[in-house]
mmCIF file of C-alpha atoms in Angstrom:
data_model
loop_
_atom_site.group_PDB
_atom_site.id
_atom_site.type_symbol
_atom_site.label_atom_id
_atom_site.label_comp_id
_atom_site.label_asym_id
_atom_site.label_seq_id
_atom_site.Cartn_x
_atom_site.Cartn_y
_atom_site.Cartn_z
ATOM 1 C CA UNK A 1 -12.033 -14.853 17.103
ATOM 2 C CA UNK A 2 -9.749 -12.353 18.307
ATOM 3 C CA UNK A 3 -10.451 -10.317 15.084
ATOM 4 C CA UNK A 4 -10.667 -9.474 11.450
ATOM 5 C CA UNK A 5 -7.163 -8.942 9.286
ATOM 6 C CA UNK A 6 -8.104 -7.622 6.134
ATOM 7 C CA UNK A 7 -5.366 -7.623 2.995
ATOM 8 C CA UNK A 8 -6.195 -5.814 -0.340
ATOM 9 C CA UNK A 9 -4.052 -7.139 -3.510
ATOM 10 C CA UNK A 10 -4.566 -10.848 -1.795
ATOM 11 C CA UNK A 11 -3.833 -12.503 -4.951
ATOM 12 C CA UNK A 12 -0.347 -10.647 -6.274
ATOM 13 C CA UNK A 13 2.604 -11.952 -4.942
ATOM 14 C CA UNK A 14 3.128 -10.115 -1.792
ATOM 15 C CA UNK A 15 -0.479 -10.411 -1.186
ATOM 16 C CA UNK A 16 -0.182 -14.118 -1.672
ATOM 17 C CA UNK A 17 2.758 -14.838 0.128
ATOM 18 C CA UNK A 18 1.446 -12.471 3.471
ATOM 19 C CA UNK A 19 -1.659 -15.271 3.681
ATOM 20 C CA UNK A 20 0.577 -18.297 3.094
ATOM 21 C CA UNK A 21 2.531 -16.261 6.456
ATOM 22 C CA UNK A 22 -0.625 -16.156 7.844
ATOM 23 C CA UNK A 23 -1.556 -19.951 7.548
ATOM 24 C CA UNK A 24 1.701 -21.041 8.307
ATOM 25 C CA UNK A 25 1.626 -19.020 12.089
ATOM 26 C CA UNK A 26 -0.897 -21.331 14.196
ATOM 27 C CA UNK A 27 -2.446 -18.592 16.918
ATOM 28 C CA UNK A 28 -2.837 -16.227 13.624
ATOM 29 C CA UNK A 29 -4.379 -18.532 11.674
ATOM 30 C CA UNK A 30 -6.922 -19.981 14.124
ATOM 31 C CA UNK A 31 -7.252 -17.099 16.107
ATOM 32 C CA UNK A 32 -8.125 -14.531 13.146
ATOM 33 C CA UNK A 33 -10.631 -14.048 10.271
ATOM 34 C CA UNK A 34 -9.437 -13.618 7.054
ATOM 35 C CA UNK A 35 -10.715 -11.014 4.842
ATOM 36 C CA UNK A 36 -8.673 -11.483 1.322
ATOM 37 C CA UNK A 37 -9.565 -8.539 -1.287
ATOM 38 C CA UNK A 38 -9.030 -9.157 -4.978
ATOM 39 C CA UNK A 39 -10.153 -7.248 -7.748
ATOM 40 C CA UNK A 40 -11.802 -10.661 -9.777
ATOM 41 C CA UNK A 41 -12.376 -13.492 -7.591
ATOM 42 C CA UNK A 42 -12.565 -15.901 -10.890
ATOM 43 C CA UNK A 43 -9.289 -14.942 -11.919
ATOM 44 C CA UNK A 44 -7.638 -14.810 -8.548
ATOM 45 C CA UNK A 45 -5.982 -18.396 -8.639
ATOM 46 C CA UNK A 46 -2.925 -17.787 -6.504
ATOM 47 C CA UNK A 47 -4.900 -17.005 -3.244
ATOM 48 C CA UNK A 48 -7.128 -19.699 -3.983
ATOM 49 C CA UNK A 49 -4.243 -22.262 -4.424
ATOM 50 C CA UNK A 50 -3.008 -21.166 -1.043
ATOM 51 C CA UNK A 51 -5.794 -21.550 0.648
ATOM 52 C CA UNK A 52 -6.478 -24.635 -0.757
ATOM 53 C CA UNK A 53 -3.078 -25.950 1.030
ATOM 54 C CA UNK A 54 -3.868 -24.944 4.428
ATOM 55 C CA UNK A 55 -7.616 -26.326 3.987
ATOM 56 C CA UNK A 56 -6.989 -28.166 7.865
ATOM 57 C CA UNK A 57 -5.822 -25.304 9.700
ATOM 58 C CA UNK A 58 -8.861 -24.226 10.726
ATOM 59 C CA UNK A 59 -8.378 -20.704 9.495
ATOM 60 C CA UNK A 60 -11.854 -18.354 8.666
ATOM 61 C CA UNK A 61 -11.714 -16.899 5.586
ATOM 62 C CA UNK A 62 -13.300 -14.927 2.620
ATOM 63 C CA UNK A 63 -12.518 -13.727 -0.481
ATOM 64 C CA UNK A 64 -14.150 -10.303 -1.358
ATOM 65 C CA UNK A 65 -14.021 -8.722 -4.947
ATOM 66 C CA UNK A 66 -12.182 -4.642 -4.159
ATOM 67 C CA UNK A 67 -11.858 -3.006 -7.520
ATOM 68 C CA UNK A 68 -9.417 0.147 -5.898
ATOM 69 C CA UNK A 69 -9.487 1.547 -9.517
ATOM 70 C CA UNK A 70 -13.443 2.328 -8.758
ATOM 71 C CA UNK A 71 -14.655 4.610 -5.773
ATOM 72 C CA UNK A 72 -17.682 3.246 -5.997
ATOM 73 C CA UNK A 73 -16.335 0.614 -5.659
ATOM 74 C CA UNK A 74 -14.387 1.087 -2.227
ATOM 75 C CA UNK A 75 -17.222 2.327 -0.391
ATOM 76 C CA UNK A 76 -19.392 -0.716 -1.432
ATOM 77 C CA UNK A 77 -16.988 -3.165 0.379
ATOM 78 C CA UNK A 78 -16.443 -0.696 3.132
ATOM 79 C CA UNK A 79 -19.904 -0.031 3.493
ATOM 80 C CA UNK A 80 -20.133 -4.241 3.829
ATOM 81 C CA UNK A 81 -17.476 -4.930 6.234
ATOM 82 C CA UNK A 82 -18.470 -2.142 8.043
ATOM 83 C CA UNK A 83 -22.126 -3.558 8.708
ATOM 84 C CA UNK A 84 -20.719 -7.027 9.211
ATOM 85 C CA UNK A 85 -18.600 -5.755 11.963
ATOM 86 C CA UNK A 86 -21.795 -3.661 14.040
ATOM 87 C CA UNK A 87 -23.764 -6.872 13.562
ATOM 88 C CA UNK A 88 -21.403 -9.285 14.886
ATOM 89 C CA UNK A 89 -20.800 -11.206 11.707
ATOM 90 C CA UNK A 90 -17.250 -10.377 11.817
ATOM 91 C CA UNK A 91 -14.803 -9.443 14.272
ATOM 92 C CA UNK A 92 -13.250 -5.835 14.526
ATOM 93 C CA UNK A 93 -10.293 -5.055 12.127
ATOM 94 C CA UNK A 94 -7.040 -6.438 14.167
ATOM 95 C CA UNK A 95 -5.064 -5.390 10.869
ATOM 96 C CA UNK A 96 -5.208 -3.553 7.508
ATOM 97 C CA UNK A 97 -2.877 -4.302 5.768
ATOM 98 C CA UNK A 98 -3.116 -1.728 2.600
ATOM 99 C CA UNK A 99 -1.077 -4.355 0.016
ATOM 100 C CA UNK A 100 -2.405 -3.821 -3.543
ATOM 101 C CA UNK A 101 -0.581 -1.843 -6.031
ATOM 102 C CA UNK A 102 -0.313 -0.073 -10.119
ATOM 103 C CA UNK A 103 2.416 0.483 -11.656
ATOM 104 C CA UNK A 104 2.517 1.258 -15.666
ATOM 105 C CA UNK A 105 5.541 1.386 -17.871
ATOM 106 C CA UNK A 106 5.568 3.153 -20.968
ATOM 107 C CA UNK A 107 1.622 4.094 -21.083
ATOM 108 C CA UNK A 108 -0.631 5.799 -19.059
ATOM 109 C CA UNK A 109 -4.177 4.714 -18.147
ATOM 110 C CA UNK A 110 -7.196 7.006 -16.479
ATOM 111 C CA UNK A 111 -9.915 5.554 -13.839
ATOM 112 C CA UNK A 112 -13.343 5.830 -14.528
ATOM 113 C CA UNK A 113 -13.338 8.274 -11.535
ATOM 114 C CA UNK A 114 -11.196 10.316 -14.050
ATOM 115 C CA UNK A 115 -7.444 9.686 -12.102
ATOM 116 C CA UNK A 116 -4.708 8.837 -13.157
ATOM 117 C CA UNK A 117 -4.821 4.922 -12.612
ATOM 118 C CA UNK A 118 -1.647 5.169 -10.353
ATOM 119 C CA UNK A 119 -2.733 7.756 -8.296
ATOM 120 C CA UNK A 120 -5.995 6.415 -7.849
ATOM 121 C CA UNK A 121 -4.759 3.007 -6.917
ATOM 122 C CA UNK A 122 -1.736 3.208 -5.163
ATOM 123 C CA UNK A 123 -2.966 6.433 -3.055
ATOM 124 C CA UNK A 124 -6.698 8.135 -3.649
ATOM 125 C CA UNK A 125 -8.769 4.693 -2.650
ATOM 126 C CA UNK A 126 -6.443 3.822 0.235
ATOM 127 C CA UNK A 127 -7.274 7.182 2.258
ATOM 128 C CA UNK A 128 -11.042 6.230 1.169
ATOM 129 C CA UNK A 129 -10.992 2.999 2.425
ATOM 130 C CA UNK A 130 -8.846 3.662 5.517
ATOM 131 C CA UNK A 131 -11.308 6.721 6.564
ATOM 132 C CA UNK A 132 -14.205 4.665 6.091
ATOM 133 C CA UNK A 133 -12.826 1.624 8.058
ATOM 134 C CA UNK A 134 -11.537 3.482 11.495
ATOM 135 C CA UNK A 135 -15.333 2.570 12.934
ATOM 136 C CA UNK A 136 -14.531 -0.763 12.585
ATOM 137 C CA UNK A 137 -10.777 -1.131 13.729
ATOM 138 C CA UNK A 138 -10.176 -2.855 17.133
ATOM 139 C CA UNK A 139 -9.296 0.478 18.818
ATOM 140 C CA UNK A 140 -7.250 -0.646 21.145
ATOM 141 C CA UNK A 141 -4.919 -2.997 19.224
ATOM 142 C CA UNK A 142 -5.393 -1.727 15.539
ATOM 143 C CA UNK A 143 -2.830 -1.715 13.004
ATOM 144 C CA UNK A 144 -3.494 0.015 9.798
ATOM 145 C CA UNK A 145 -0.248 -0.943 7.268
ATOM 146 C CA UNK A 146 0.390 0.878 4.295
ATOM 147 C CA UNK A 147 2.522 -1.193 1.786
ATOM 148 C CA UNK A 148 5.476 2.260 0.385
ATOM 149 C CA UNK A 149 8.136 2.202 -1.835
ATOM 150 C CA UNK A 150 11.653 3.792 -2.105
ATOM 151 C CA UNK A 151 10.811 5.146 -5.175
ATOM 152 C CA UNK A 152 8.847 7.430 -3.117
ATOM 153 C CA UNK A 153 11.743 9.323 -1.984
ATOM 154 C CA UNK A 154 14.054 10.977 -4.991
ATOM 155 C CA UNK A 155 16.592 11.132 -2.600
ATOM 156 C CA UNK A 156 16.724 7.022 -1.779
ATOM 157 C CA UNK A 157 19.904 5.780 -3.035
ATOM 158 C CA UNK A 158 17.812 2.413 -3.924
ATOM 159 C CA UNK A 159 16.356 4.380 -6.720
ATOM 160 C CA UNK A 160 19.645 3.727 -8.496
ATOM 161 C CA UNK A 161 19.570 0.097 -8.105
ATOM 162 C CA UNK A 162 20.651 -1.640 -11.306
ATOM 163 C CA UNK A 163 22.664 1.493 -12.607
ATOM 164 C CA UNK A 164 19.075 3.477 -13.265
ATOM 165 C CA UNK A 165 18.901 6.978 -12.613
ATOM 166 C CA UNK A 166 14.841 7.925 -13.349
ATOM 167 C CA UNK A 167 15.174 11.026 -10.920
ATOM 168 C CA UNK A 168 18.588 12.480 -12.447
ATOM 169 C CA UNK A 169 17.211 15.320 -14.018
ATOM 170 C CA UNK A 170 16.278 17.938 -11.817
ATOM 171 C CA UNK A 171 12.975 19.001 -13.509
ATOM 172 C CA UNK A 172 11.774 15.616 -12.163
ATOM 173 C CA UNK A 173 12.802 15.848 -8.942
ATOM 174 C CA UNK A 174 9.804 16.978 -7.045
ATOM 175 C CA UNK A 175 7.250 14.502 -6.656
ATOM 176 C CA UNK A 176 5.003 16.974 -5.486
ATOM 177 C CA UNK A 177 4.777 19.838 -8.426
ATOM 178 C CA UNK A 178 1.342 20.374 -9.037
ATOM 179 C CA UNK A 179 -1.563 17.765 -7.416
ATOM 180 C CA UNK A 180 -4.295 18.486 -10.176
ATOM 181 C CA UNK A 181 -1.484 17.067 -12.668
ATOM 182 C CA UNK A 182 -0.593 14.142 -10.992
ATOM 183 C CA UNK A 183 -4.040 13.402 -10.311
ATOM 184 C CA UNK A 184 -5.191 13.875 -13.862
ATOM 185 C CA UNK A 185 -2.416 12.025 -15.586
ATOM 186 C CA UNK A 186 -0.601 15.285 -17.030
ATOM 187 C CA UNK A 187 2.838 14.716 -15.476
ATOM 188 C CA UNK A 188 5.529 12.609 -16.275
ATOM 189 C CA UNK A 189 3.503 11.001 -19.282
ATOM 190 C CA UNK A 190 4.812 9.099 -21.896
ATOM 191 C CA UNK A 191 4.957 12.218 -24.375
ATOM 192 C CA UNK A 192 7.224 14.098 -21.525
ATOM 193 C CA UNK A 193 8.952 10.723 -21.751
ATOM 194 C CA UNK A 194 8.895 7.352 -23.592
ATOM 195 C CA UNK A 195 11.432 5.418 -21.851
ATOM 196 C CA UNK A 196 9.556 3.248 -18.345
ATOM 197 C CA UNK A 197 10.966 6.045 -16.386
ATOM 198 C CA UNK A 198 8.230 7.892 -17.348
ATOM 199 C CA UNK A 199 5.766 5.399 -15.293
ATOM 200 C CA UNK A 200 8.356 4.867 -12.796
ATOM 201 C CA UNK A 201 7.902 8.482 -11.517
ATOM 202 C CA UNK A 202 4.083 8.160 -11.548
ATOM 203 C CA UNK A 203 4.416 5.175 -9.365
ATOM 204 C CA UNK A 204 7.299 6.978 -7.465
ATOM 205 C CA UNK A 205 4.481 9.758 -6.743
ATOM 206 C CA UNK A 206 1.635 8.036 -6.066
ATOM 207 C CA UNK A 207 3.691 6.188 -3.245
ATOM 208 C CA UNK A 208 4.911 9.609 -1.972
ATOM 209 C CA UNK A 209 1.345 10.680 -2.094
ATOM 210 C CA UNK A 210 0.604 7.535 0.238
ATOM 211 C CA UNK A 211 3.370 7.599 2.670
ATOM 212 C CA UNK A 212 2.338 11.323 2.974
ATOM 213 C CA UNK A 213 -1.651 10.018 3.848
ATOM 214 C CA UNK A 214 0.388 7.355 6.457
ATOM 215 C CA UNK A 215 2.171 10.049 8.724
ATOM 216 C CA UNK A 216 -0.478 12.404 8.676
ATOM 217 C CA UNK A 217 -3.125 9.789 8.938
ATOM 218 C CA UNK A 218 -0.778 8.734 12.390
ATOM 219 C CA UNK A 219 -0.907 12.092 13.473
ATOM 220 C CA UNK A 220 -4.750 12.901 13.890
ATOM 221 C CA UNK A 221 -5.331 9.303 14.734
ATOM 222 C CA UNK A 222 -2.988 9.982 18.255
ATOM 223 C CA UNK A 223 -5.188 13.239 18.999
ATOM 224 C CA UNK A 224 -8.764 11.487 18.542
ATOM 225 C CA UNK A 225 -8.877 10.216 22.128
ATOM 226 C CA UNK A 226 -11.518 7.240 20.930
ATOM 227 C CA UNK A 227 -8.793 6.303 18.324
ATOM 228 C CA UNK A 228 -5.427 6.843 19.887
ATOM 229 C CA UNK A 229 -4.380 3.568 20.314
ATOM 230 C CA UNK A 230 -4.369 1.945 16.818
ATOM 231 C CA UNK A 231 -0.793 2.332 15.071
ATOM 232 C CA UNK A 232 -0.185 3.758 11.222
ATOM 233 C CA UNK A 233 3.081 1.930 9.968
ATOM 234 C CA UNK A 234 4.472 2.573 6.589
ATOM 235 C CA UNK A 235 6.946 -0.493 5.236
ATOM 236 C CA UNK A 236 9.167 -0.724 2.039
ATOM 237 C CA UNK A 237 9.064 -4.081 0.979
ATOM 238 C CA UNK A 238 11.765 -4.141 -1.474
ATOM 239 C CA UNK A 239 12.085 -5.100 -5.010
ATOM 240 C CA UNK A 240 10.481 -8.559 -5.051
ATOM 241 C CA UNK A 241 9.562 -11.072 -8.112
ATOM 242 C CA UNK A 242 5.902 -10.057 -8.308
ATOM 243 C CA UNK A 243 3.365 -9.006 -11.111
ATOM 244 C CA UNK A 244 3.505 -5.411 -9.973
ATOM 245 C CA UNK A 245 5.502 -5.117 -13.336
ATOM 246 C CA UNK A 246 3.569 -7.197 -15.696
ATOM 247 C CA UNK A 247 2.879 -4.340 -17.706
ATOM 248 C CA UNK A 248 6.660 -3.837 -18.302
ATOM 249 C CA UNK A 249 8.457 -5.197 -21.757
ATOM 250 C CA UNK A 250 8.932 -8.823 -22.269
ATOM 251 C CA UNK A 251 12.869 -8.695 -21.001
ATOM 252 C CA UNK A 252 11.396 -6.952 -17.852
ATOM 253 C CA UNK A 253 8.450 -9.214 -16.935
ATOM 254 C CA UNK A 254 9.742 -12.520 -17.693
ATOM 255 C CA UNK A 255 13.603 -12.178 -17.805
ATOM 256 C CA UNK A 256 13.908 -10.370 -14.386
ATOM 257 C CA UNK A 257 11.025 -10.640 -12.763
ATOM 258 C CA UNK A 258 10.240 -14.293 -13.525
ATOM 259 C CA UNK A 259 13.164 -15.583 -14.275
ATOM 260 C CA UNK A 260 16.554 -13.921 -12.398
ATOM 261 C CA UNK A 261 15.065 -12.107 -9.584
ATOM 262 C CA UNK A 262 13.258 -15.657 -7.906
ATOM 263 C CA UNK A 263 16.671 -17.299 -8.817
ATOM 264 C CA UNK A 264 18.694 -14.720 -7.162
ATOM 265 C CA UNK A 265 16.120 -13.433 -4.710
ATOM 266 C CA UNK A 266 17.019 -16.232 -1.276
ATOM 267 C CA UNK A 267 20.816 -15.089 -2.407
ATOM 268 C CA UNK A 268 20.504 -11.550 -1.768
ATOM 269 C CA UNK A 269 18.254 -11.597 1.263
ATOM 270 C CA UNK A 270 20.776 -13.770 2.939
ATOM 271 C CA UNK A 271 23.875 -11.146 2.032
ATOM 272 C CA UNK A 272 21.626 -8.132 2.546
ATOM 273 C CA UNK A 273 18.325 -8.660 4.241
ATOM 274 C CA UNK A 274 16.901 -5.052 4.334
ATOM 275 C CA UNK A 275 18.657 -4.122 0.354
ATOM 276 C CA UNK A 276 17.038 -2.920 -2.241
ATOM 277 C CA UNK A 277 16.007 -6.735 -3.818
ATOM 278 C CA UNK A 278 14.133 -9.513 -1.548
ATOM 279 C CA UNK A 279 11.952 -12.117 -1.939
ATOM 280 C CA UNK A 280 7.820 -11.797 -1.024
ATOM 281 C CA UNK A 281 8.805 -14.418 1.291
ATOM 282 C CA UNK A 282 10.548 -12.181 3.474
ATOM 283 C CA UNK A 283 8.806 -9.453 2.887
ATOM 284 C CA UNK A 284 5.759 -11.262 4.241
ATOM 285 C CA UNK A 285 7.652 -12.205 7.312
ATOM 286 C CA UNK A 286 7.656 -8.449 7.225
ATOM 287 C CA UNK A 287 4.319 -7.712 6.880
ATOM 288 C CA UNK A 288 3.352 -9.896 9.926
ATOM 289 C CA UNK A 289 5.738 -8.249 11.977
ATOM 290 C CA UNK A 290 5.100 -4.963 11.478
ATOM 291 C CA UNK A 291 1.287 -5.604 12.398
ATOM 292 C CA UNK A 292 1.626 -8.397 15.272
ATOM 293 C CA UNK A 293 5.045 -8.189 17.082
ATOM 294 C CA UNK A 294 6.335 -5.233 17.495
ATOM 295 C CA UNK A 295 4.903 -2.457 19.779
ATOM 296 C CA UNK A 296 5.032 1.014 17.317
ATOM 297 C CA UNK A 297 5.513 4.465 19.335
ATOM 298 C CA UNK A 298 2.530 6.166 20.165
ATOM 299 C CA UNK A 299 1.497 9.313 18.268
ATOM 300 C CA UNK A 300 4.626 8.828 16.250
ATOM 301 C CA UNK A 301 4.203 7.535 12.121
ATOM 302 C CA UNK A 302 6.830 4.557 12.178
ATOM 303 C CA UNK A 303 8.066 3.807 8.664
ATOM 304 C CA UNK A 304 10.099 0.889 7.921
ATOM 305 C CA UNK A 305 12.591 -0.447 5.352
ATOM 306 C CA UNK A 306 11.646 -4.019 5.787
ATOM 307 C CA UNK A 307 12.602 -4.571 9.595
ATOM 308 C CA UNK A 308 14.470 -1.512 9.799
ATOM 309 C CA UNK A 309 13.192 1.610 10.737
ATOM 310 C CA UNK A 310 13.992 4.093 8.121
ATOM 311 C CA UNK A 311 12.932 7.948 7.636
ATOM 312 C CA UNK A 312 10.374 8.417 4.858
ATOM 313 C CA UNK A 313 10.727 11.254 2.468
ATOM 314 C CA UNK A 314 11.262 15.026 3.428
ATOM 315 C CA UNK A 315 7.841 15.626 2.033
ATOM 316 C CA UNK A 316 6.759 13.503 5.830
ATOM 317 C CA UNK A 317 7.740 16.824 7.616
ATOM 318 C CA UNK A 318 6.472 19.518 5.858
ATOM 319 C CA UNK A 319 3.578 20.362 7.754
ATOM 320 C CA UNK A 320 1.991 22.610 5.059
ATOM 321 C CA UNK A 321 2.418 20.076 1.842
ATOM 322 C CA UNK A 322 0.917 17.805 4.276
ATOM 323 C CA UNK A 323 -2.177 19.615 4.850
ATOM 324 C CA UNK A 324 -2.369 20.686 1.306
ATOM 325 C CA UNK A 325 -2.552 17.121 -0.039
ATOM 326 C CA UNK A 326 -5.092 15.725 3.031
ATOM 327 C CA UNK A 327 -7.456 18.011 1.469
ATOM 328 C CA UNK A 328 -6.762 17.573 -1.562
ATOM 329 C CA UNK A 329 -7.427 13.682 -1.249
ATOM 330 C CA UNK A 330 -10.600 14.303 1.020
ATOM 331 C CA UNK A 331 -11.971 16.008 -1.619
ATOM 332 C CA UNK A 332 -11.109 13.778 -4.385
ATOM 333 C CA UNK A 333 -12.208 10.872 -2.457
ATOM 334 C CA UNK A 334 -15.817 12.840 -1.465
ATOM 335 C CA UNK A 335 -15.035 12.315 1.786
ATOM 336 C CA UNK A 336 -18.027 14.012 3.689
ATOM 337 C CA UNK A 337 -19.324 14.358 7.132
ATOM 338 C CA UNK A 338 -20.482 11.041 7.950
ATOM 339 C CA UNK A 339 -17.977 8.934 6.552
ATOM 340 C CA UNK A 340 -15.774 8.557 8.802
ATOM 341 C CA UNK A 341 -15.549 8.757 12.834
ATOM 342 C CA UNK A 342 -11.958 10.100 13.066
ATOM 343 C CA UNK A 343 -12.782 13.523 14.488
ATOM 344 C CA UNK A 344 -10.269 15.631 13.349
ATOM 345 C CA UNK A 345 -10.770 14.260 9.308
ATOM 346 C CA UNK A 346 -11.422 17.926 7.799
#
């Protein structure tokens, strides 16, 4: 086996459609173990149904229960790849592909960590999990792949898609006003606002607060000389017909997500591949790209918009809110000496 690719949110739709890529690619899916993260195995029926099609093609793997709403949680399964991986059991981490994602509507929810379930999800338990998998990437030919957003960016024209406007008024134009609120639920709630705006921003944040973790996350890996080589790619999949918005209203959910955007979604792509509206089928294609056929600069974060590379949010090159918000998710995550073998972490 030439290695371990490990996908968290296996059974939502991108997630899904990224393994059916996967078993439908020959010297991936012989040559590669794998690891499928879900938060219920019993429940997770769509990864299991695509599995189940591809029984003969010889492809390894395992599906592992990741709650990302629970630190505990993330370091278990870290903790138990990790081990596999020193003992031979499983082959290094070829890619991690950081897929699974939160997104509320109109109500908020809090972790049992005591985050805001959006901020937890979306950003706080990928640096955690990222931090404590670098001893186990293939350091030569890693790919660590964190799954963005345009709603990460206020300034992303796609934000408007569909005549909405959730960043028009200025007080809500800085993603970035306070971390303690964000973290602890206290800003754009639904008492600041009851429209799904309100949740929109949250998620818009939380992605921010992830793309952030990507670039700088690039930037210490290319100046730890025992890590150098493995590539931190950011990609904006799009708008796709998923369950990321299951907890939206009914007209939503099932009128646009189930209903227009899969009958419109092959339409769109073929007018306007890298717009703001695709299908998980292309993203996917994506996905597998971005980890096992291009070649990403060295030392440089590469974020794309699909398969075009696009420039991530201002926030990206502020050198001070990037510091401030490393720290801040170190020490949210209890990231401690020990954890992790990227040198420069603190």
């Amino acid at each position: 086996m030439k290695g371990s690719i490990i996908i968290t949110g296996a059974n939502g739709g991108l997630g899904t459609s990224t393994v059916g890529q996967i078993l439908q690619t020959p010297h991936l899916a012989s040559a590669y173990t794998g690891l499928y993260t879900v938060r219920k195995a019993t429940t997770a029926t769509g990864i299991k149904k695509a599995l189940a099609k591809a029984a003969s093609s010889n492809h390894r793997s395992e599906i592992l229960e990741l709650d990302l709403s629970s630190l505990e949680s993330v370091r278990k399964f870290a903790n138990s790849v990790n081990q596999r991986v020193a003992t031979g059991e499983l082959p290094r981490i070829r890619a991690l592909i950081l897929n699974a994602g939160y997104q509320e509507h109109t109500t908020i929810t809090m972790s049992k960590d005591g985050f805001e379930m959006t901020w937890q999800v979306n950003y706080l338990s990928n640096v955690l999990l990222a931090l404590l998998l670098l001893q186990s990437m293939d350091p030569e030919h890693g790919r660590i792949l964190l799954i963005g957003s345009w709603s990460h960016d206020v300034d992303d024209e796609f934000n408007k898609a569909g005549g909405y406007e959730p960043y028009a008024d200025p007080k809500w134009q800085n993603l970035l006003p306070d971390l303690d609120a964000l973290a602890k639920g206290k800003w754009s709630t639904p008492d600041d606002d009851s429209s799904w705006y309100s949740g929109y921003r949250r998620y818009g944040a939380s992605k921010l607060c992830a793309v952030m973790f990507q670039h700088e996350l690039a930037h210490r890996i290319a100046q730890d000389p025992n890590l150098s080589n493995i590539r931190v790619l950011g990609l904006d999949p799009g708008g796709m017909a998923s369950d990321l918005g299951r907890r939206g209203d009914f007209v939503f959910h099932y009128v646009k997500m189930k209903f227009i955007m899969p009958l419109l979604g092959p339409f769109v792509v073929s007018r306007n591949p890298n717009g703001p509206f695709r299908t998980t089928a292309k993203s996917a294609k994506d996905v597998i790209r971005a980890c096992f056929e291009i070649e990403p600069p060295k030392g440089k974060p590469l974020y794309l918009n699909g398969s075009d590379e696009k420039a991530a949010a201002k926030e990206t090159r502020d050198v001070a809110k990037m510091k401030l918000l490393w720290d801040y998710g170190n020490q949210a995550a209890g990231v401690k000496d020990g954890d992790t073998i990227l040198s420069n972490w603190r």
